[in-house]
Amino acid sequence: MQAQAAPRREVLQKETELRLEVKENHSLTLKLVKGQAEIFGTDLLEQQIYTLRAQKIAVFTWEGCELQLQGIREPVEDAIEVIYESGDTPMREYANVHDLLQKRRAAALTHGSEGPRTMVLGQTDVGKSTLCKILLNYAIRKDCAPTMIDLDPGQGSIAPPACVGATPVEGPIDVEEGLPVEMPLVYFAGNVSPDPNPQLYRHHVECMAALLDKRAQSNLQVRAAGMMINSMGWIDGLGYELILHALNTFRVDFVLVIGQDRLYSQLGSIFRGNQSVSVIKLTRSGGVVNRPRELRKSSRDQRIREYFYGPRNDLQPSLVTVPFANLRVFRVGSGFAAPRSALPIGGQSVSNPLKVTPVTSMNDLMHMLIAVSHAQQPDQLLSANIAGFIWISSVDPVQQVVTYLAPCAGDLPAPFLLAGTVKTFLR
Ligand code: ATP
């Protein structure tokens, strides 16, 4: 038997972080030997072994700590892309924002009023998702369970990509598995950007806000805990209009702008004079990693894979073959609509962006992610949320059958399906 290589020991001084990128297709283990440490707000338990797979993280400590890193099938150095310590972090700023939000939650609990509705904004790769995680985890430590809302269909922290979604966050975010997502509220945009169909995106934002408002009205704790909304990194032109629409629709009162002077000043002037909305500018952490287009695409594919196979590859989805006629697939809008950038200046698509039409060619669906809608009738498809997803593995036009991958065997939970444009290869 091969002897295990020696672990790597790291000692962190207080208020510093260890920034670590694990290579694609590699993994390593992390242990907090002593002291206090957290990953994006999730406290590490002393002596517990955490497995990190192709992640880019920072282990931050408020008080100082000793860590141990160990390779799994190789020396730990071989699994590490980048590792370094930094004392230059915006964690104090972030903790101050948490204190502000927590004061609002406490007041809301006392008076039965609404807790903070926070939206995190900034360009791509400024650390928006990370800040949401930190603030959610800090709220959970104070026994609050805010609702997390992800309005970025590009990545998908709550559901696979091409969706917007919401979920209450009742426990700390798992270092290995991410957000604990049970019974999320999900709408399927069909596209990884709202660009081809912004009307549909606005419609979903409105449906979601209306449902979450109802939930908040009926429960004091939920209302007081408030919302944490993650946004897209598209902040110009139409992206900016969609941000304003979301801010108004969710009645956001804490606007956190990371590292973007222009956006901060634009929003500052819009809300100037409005005492109930605070616009706060925050520093981008130097640790946030830029992800090129190919990496974004591969992490989207990975999210879809994880939906079916689990983050630890321990789920067993089923392949099901059915006649064409058994799948009732629809599409919203004009199908594969051209993005606005492909239209002439000032050009408008003449098709009805909210029209629901049946998909007639099963061949188009090959390798596509398809949403299973909660709709009971086709005319409910536009506004109904999503029960789950299937992936089309093969289409056989001769036998007129389709084979799809589903999270579990048996009938689909609902009869109507929604197609978009997201394709990937899973097997
Ligand atoms: P997007 O525009 O895609 O939504 P974003 O603005 O939400 O991106 P994040 O996803 O929060 O950015 O961060 C980008 C990457 O940087 C992530 O992989 C995240 O884990 C990593 N990251 C964030 N903060 C740090 C840090 N302090 N040290 C190391 N890695 C970090």
Coordinates of C-alpha atoms and ligand atoms in Angstrom, one line a residue:
M1 CA 0.0 0.0 0.0
Q2 CA 1.3 3.5 -0.9
A3 CA 2.1 5.7 2.1
Q4 CA -0.1 8.9 2.3
A5 CA 2.0 12.0 1.6
A6 CA 2.5 14.4 4.5
P7 CA -0.2 17.0 5.1
R8 CA 0.4 20.6 4.5
R9 CA 0.1 22.8 7.6
E10 CA -1.1 26.4 7.4
V11 CA -1.1 28.8 10.3
L12 CA -3.3 31.9 9.8
Q13 CA -3.1 35.1 11.9
K14 CA -6.3 36.8 13.0
E15 CA -8.4 38.6 10.2
T16 CA -6.5 36.9 7.4
E17 CA -7.6 34.4 4.9
L18 CA -6.0 31.5 3.0
R19 CA -7.1 31.7 -0.7
L20 CA -7.1 28.3 -2.4
E21 CA -8.0 27.0 -5.8
V22 CA -8.3 23.3 -6.2
K23 CA -7.6 22.1 -9.8
E24 CA -10.3 20.7 -12.1
N25 CA -10.8 17.0 -11.5
H26 CA -8.8 17.0 -8.3
S27 CA -9.8 17.1 -4.7
L28 CA -8.2 17.5 -1.3
T29 CA -9.2 17.5 2.3
L30 CA -9.2 20.4 4.7
K31 CA -9.2 20.2 8.5
L32 CA -9.4 22.9 11.1
V33 CA -6.8 21.7 13.7
K34 CA -7.4 24.5 16.1
G35 CA -8.8 28.0 16.4
Q36 CA -11.7 29.6 14.5
A37 CA -12.1 29.5 10.7
E38 CA -14.9 29.9 8.2
I39 CA -15.5 29.5 4.5
F40 CA -17.7 32.3 3.2
G41 CA -19.4 32.6 6.6
T42 CA -19.8 28.8 7.2
D43 CA -18.0 28.0 10.5
L44 CA -15.6 25.0 10.2
L45 CA -15.8 22.4 13.0
E46 CA -12.6 21.6 14.7
Q47 CA -11.1 18.2 13.5
Q48 CA -13.8 17.7 10.9
I49 CA -12.5 16.6 7.5
Y50 CA -14.0 18.6 4.6
T51 CA -13.4 17.5 1.0
L52 CA -12.9 20.3 -1.5
R53 CA -13.4 19.5 -5.2
A54 CA -12.3 22.0 -7.9
Q55 CA -13.4 24.9 -5.7
K56 CA -12.1 28.4 -5.4
I57 CA -12.4 29.4 -1.8
A58 CA -11.0 31.5 1.1
V59 CA -10.7 30.1 4.6
F60 CA -11.0 33.3 6.7
T61 CA -10.3 33.5 10.4
W62 CA -11.4 36.3 12.8
E63 CA -9.2 34.9 15.7
G64 CA -6.4 33.0 14.1
C65 CA -6.2 29.2 13.4
E66 CA -4.2 26.2 12.3
L67 CA -5.3 24.3 9.2
Q68 CA -4.2 21.0 7.6
L69 CA -4.5 20.2 3.9
Q70 CA -4.1 16.7 2.6
G71 CA -4.1 15.2 -0.9
I72 CA -6.5 12.3 -1.4
R73 CA -4.8 10.2 -4.1
E74 CA -1.8 12.4 -4.6
P75 CA 0.5 14.9 -2.8
V76 CA -1.6 17.9 -1.8
E77 CA 0.5 20.2 -3.9
D78 CA -0.6 18.3 -7.1
A79 CA -4.2 19.2 -6.4
I80 CA -3.7 22.9 -5.8
E81 CA -3.8 25.4 -8.6
V82 CA -3.2 28.5 -6.4
I83 CA -2.7 29.0 -2.7
Y84 CA -1.7 32.1 -0.7
E85 CA -2.5 34.0 2.4
S86 CA -3.9 37.5 2.5
G87 CA -4.6 40.0 5.2
D88 CA -6.2 42.4 2.8
T89 CA -9.9 41.4 2.9
P90 CA -13.2 43.3 3.0
M91 CA -14.6 41.1 5.8
R92 CA -14.8 43.9 8.3
E93 CA -17.0 45.9 5.8
Y94 CA -19.1 42.8 5.2
A95 CA -19.5 42.2 8.9
N96 CA -20.6 45.8 9.4
V97 CA -23.3 45.3 6.7
H98 CA -24.4 42.2 8.5
D99 CA -24.8 44.2 11.8
L100 CA -27.0 46.8 9.9
L101 CA -29.2 44.0 8.5
Q102 CA -29.4 42.3 11.8
K103 CA -30.6 45.5 13.6
R104 CA -33.3 45.7 11.0
R105 CA -34.3 42.1 11.5
A106 CA -34.5 42.6 15.3
A107 CA -36.6 45.7 14.9
A108 CA -38.9 43.9 12.4
L109 CA -39.4 41.1 14.8
T110 CA -40.3 43.5 17.6
H111 CA -42.7 45.5 15.5
G112 CA -44.0 42.8 13.1
S113 CA -42.7 44.8 10.2
E114 CA -40.6 43.7 7.2
G115 CA -37.0 42.8 7.6
P116 CA -34.3 43.9 5.2
R117 CA -34.7 43.1 1.5
T118 CA -31.1 43.1 0.3
M119 CA -29.9 42.9 -3.3
V120 CA -26.3 42.5 -4.2
L121 CA -25.1 44.1 -7.4
G122 CA -22.0 44.4 -9.5
Q123 CA -20.3 43.2 -12.7
T124 CA -19.6 39.6 -13.3
D125 CA -16.9 38.1 -11.0
V126 CA -16.9 40.7 -8.2
G127 CA -18.0 38.3 -5.5
K128 CA -21.8 38.8 -5.5
S129 CA -22.7 35.1 -4.8
T130 CA -19.9 35.0 -2.2
L131 CA -21.2 38.1 -0.3
C132 CA -24.7 36.6 -0.4
K133 CA -23.4 33.4 1.2
I134 CA -21.4 35.3 3.9
L135 CA -24.5 37.4 4.8
L136 CA -26.8 34.5 4.8
N137 CA -24.5 32.4 7.0
Y138 CA -24.1 35.3 9.4
A139 CA -27.9 35.7 9.6
I140 CA -28.2 32.0 10.3
R141 CA -25.8 32.2 13.2
K142 CA -28.3 34.7 14.7
D143 CA -31.1 32.3 14.2
C144 CA -32.7 34.1 11.3
A145 CA -33.6 32.3 8.1
P146 CA -33.7 34.8 5.2
T147 CA -35.0 33.8 1.8
M148 CA -32.3 33.5 -0.8
I149 CA -33.3 34.6 -4.3
D150 CA -31.1 34.0 -7.3
L151 CA -32.0 36.2 -10.3
D152 CA -29.0 35.1 -12.3
P153 CA -30.0 32.5 -14.9
G154 CA -26.4 32.3 -16.0
Q155 CA -25.1 30.1 -13.2
G156 CA -27.9 28.7 -11.0
S157 CA -27.1 28.3 -7.3
I158 CA -30.7 27.3 -6.4
A159 CA -31.7 25.4 -9.6
P160 CA -29.9 24.4 -12.8
P161 CA -28.9 27.2 -15.1
A162 CA -31.6 29.0 -17.2
C163 CA -33.7 29.5 -14.1
V164 CA -34.5 32.1 -11.5
G165 CA -35.3 30.7 -8.0
A166 CA -35.8 31.3 -4.3
T167 CA -35.4 29.1 -1.2
P168 CA -35.4 29.8 2.5
V169 CA -32.0 29.2 4.0
E170 CA -32.5 27.6 7.4
G171 CA -29.0 26.1 8.0
P172 CA -25.4 27.0 7.2
I173 CA -24.4 26.7 3.6
D174 CA -22.6 23.3 3.3
V175 CA -18.9 23.7 2.4
E176 CA -19.0 20.6 0.1
E177 CA -22.6 20.7 -1.3
G178 CA -23.5 24.4 -1.4
L179 CA -26.9 25.9 -0.6
P180 CA -29.3 23.6 1.2
V181 CA -32.1 23.6 -1.3
E182 CA -35.3 21.9 -0.2
M183 CA -38.5 22.6 -2.1
P184 CA -37.2 25.7 -4.0
L185 CA -39.5 28.0 -5.9
V186 CA -38.1 27.9 -9.4
Y187 CA -39.1 29.5 -12.7
F188 CA -37.6 28.4 -16.0
A189 CA -36.4 31.1 -18.3
G190 CA -35.1 28.6 -20.8
N191 CA -32.1 30.6 -21.5
V192 CA -28.9 31.4 -19.6
S193 CA -29.5 35.1 -20.3
P194 CA -32.7 37.2 -20.2
D195 CA -31.5 38.8 -23.4
P196 CA -33.6 36.8 -25.9
N197 CA -36.8 37.2 -23.9
P198 CA -36.6 40.0 -21.3
Q199 CA -40.5 40.1 -21.0
L200 CA -40.5 36.5 -19.8
Y201 CA -37.7 37.3 -17.2
R202 CA -39.7 40.3 -15.9
H203 CA -42.8 38.1 -15.7
H204 CA -41.0 35.5 -13.7
V205 CA -39.5 38.1 -11.3
E206 CA -43.1 39.4 -10.8
C207 CA -44.6 35.9 -10.2
M208 CA -41.8 35.1 -7.7
A209 CA -42.1 38.4 -5.8
A210 CA -45.9 38.0 -5.5
L211 CA -45.6 34.5 -4.1
L212 CA -42.8 35.4 -1.7
D213 CA -44.7 38.5 -0.5
K214 CA -47.7 36.2 0.4
R215 CA -45.4 33.8 2.3
A216 CA -43.8 36.8 4.2
Q217 CA -47.2 38.2 5.0
S218 CA -48.4 35.0 6.7
N219 CA -45.3 34.4 8.8
L220 CA -43.7 36.9 11.1
Q221 CA -40.3 35.1 11.3
V222 CA -40.0 34.9 7.5
R223 CA -41.1 38.5 7.1
A224 CA -38.5 39.7 9.7
A225 CA -35.6 37.6 8.3
G226 CA -36.0 39.4 4.9
M227 CA -34.6 38.5 1.5
M228 CA -31.1 38.2 0.1
I229 CA -31.2 38.7 -3.7
N230 CA -28.3 37.8 -5.9
S231 CA -28.3 39.5 -9.3
M232 CA -26.8 39.1 -12.8
G233 CA -23.5 40.7 -13.6
W234 CA -25.1 42.3 -16.7
I235 CA -25.4 45.9 -15.5
D236 CA -25.6 48.0 -18.8
G237 CA -28.4 48.8 -21.1
L238 CA -31.2 46.2 -20.8
G239 CA -29.4 44.5 -17.9
Y240 CA -29.6 47.8 -16.0
E241 CA -33.3 48.1 -16.8
L242 CA -33.9 44.6 -15.5
I243 CA -32.0 45.4 -12.4
L244 CA -34.3 48.5 -11.8
H245 CA -37.3 46.3 -12.4
A246 CA -36.2 43.7 -9.9
L247 CA -35.3 46.4 -7.3
N248 CA -38.8 47.8 -7.6
T249 CA -40.7 44.5 -7.8
F250 CA -39.0 43.1 -4.7
R251 CA -39.2 46.5 -2.9
V252 CA -35.5 46.2 -2.1
D253 CA -34.3 48.6 0.7
F254 CA -30.7 47.6 1.0
V255 CA -28.8 47.9 -2.3
L256 CA -25.2 46.6 -2.0
V257 CA -23.0 47.5 -4.9
I258 CA -19.6 45.7 -5.1
G259 CA -16.7 47.6 -6.7
Q260 CA -18.6 49.5 -9.4
D261 CA -18.5 53.3 -9.0
R262 CA -20.7 54.0 -12.0
L263 CA -23.5 51.7 -10.9
Y264 CA -23.3 52.9 -7.3
S265 CA -23.6 56.5 -8.5
Q266 CA -26.5 55.7 -10.9
L267 CA -28.4 53.9 -8.2
G268 CA -27.4 56.5 -5.6
S269 CA -29.0 59.3 -7.7
I270 CA -32.2 57.2 -8.3
F271 CA -32.7 56.6 -4.6
R272 CA -31.5 60.0 -3.4
G273 CA -34.2 61.5 -1.2
N274 CA -35.7 58.1 -0.6
Q275 CA -35.1 57.6 3.2
S276 CA -36.2 54.0 3.1
V277 CA -33.6 52.7 0.6
S278 CA -29.9 52.5 1.5
V279 CA -27.4 52.2 -1.3
I280 CA -24.1 51.0 0.0
K281 CA -20.8 50.6 -1.9
L282 CA -18.6 47.7 -0.9
T283 CA -15.0 46.7 -1.8
R284 CA -14.4 43.8 -4.1
S285 CA -12.2 41.2 -2.5
G286 CA -8.9 40.7 -4.2
G287 CA -9.4 37.0 -3.8
V288 CA -12.4 36.8 -6.2
V289 CA -11.4 34.7 -9.2
N290 CA -12.3 35.8 -12.7
R291 CA -13.9 33.0 -14.7
P292 CA -13.5 33.1 -18.5
R293 CA -16.4 32.3 -20.7
E294 CA -15.3 28.6 -21.2
L295 CA -15.1 28.1 -17.4
R296 CA -18.6 29.6 -17.0
K297 CA -19.9 27.2 -19.6
S298 CA -18.2 24.2 -18.0
S299 CA -19.5 25.2 -14.5
R300 CA -23.0 25.5 -16.0
D301 CA -22.7 22.0 -17.4
Q302 CA -21.4 20.8 -14.0
R303 CA -24.4 22.3 -12.3
I304 CA -26.7 20.3 -14.6
R305 CA -24.7 17.2 -14.0
E306 CA -24.9 17.7 -10.2
Y307 CA -28.7 18.1 -10.5
F308 CA -29.0 14.6 -11.8
Y309 CA -25.9 12.8 -10.2
G310 CA -25.5 14.9 -7.0
P311 CA -22.4 17.0 -6.0
R312 CA -20.7 13.9 -4.8
N313 CA -21.8 11.8 -7.7
D314 CA -23.9 9.6 -5.4
L315 CA -27.4 10.0 -6.9
Q316 CA -28.7 7.5 -9.4
P317 CA -30.9 9.0 -12.1
S318 CA -33.0 6.8 -14.3
L319 CA -33.2 6.5 -18.1
V320 CA -36.7 6.3 -19.3
T321 CA -37.9 5.6 -22.9
V322 CA -41.4 6.8 -24.0
P323 CA -43.2 7.3 -27.2
F324 CA -43.1 10.9 -28.7
A325 CA -46.7 11.3 -28.0
N326 CA -46.2 10.9 -24.2
L327 CA -44.1 14.0 -23.9
R328 CA -46.1 17.2 -24.1
V329 CA -43.4 19.8 -24.6
F330 CA -44.0 23.5 -25.0
R331 CA -41.9 26.6 -25.5
V332 CA -42.5 30.2 -24.4
G333 CA -42.0 33.0 -27.0
S334 CA -40.8 32.6 -30.5
G335 CA -38.6 29.6 -29.8
F336 CA -34.9 30.2 -30.6
A337 CA -35.3 33.9 -30.7
A338 CA -32.4 36.1 -31.8
P339 CA -30.8 38.0 -29.0
R340 CA -31.4 41.8 -29.1
S341 CA -27.8 42.3 -30.0
A342 CA -28.5 40.5 -33.3
L343 CA -31.3 42.8 -34.3
P344 CA -30.8 46.1 -36.1
I345 CA -30.5 49.1 -33.9
G346 CA -33.9 49.9 -32.4
G347 CA -35.2 46.6 -33.9
Q348 CA -38.0 44.8 -32.0
S349 CA -39.0 41.2 -32.3
V350 CA -42.5 41.1 -33.6
S351 CA -43.4 37.7 -32.2
N352 CA -45.3 37.5 -28.9
P353 CA -42.6 36.9 -26.3
L354 CA -45.1 35.4 -23.8
K355 CA -46.9 33.1 -26.3
V356 CA -46.8 29.4 -25.3
T357 CA -46.5 27.0 -28.3
P358 CA -46.2 23.3 -28.5
V359 CA -42.8 21.9 -29.7
T360 CA -43.5 19.7 -32.8
S361 CA -40.0 18.5 -33.7
M362 CA -38.6 16.2 -31.1
N363 CA -35.3 16.2 -32.9
D364 CA -34.7 19.8 -31.7
L365 CA -34.8 18.6 -28.1
M366 CA -31.8 16.3 -28.4
H367 CA -29.4 16.7 -25.3
M368 CA -31.6 19.5 -24.0
L369 CA -32.5 20.4 -20.4
I370 CA -36.3 20.3 -20.1
A371 CA -38.3 21.7 -17.2
V372 CA -41.3 19.8 -15.7
S373 CA -43.9 22.4 -15.0
H374 CA -46.4 22.4 -12.1
A375 CA -48.9 23.6 -14.7
Q376 CA -52.1 21.6 -14.9
Q377 CA -53.1 23.2 -18.3
P378 CA -50.9 24.6 -21.1
D379 CA -52.2 28.1 -20.5
Q380 CA -50.7 28.0 -17.0
L381 CA -47.2 27.2 -18.3
L382 CA -46.2 30.9 -18.3
S383 CA -46.7 31.5 -14.6
A384 CA -46.4 28.1 -13.0
N385 CA -43.2 27.2 -11.2
I386 CA -41.1 24.2 -11.9
A387 CA -41.3 20.7 -10.3
G388 CA -38.0 19.4 -11.6
F389 CA -36.0 18.7 -14.8
I390 CA -35.3 16.0 -17.3
W391 CA -32.5 15.8 -19.9
I392 CA -33.1 14.3 -23.3
S393 CA -30.6 11.6 -23.9
S394 CA -31.7 10.4 -27.4
V395 CA -34.4 10.9 -29.9
D396 CA -35.3 8.0 -32.3
P397 CA -37.4 9.3 -35.2
V398 CA -37.7 5.8 -36.7
Q399 CA -39.2 4.2 -33.6
Q400 CA -40.8 7.6 -32.6
V401 CA -39.4 7.3 -29.1
V402 CA -37.5 9.6 -26.8
T403 CA -35.1 8.5 -24.0
Y404 CA -34.7 11.0 -21.1
L405 CA -32.7 11.1 -17.9
A406 CA -34.8 11.9 -14.8
P407 CA -33.8 12.2 -11.1
C408 CA -35.9 9.1 -10.3
A409 CA -37.8 6.3 -12.1
G410 CA -41.5 6.4 -12.6
D411 CA -44.0 8.8 -14.1
L412 CA -43.1 12.5 -14.3
P413 CA -44.6 14.6 -11.5
A414 CA -46.7 16.7 -13.9
P415 CA -47.8 16.3 -17.5
F416 CA -46.5 19.5 -19.2
L417 CA -42.9 20.2 -20.1
L418 CA -41.0 23.4 -21.0
A419 CA -38.1 23.5 -23.5
G420 CA -35.5 26.3 -23.7
T421 CA -32.2 26.5 -25.4
V422 CA -29.8 24.9 -22.9
K423 CA -28.0 21.8 -24.3
T424 CA -25.3 19.8 -22.7
F425 CA -23.9 16.3 -22.8
L426 CA -24.2 14.2 -19.7
R427 CA -23.4 10.6 -20.3
Ligands
ATP1 P1 -21.1 36.0 -11.3 O1 -20.9 37.3 -12.0 O2 -20.7 34.8 -12.1 O3 -22.4 35.8 -10.6 P2 -20.0 36.7 -8.7 O4 -19.8 38.1 -8.8 O5 -21.2 36.2 -8.0 O6 -19.9 36.0 -10.2 P3 -18.5 34.9 -7.1 O7 -19.2 33.7 -7.7 O8 -19.0 35.3 -5.7 O9 -18.6 36.1 -8.1 O10 -17.0 34.7 -7.0 C1 -16.2 34.2 -8.2 C2 -15.3 33.1 -7.8 O11 -14.3 33.6 -6.8 C3 -16.0 32.0 -7.0 O12 -15.5 30.7 -7.5 C4 -15.7 32.2 -5.6 O13 -15.7 31.0 -4.8 C5 -14.3 32.8 -5.7 N1 -14.0 33.7 -4.5 C6 -14.8 34.6 -4.0 N2 -14.1 35.3 -3.0 C7 -12.9 34.6 -2.9 C8 -11.8 34.8 -2.0 N3 -11.8 35.8 -1.1 N4 -10.8 34.0 -2.2 C9 -10.8 33.1 -3.1 N5 -11.8 32.8 -4.0 C10 -12.8 33.6 -3.8

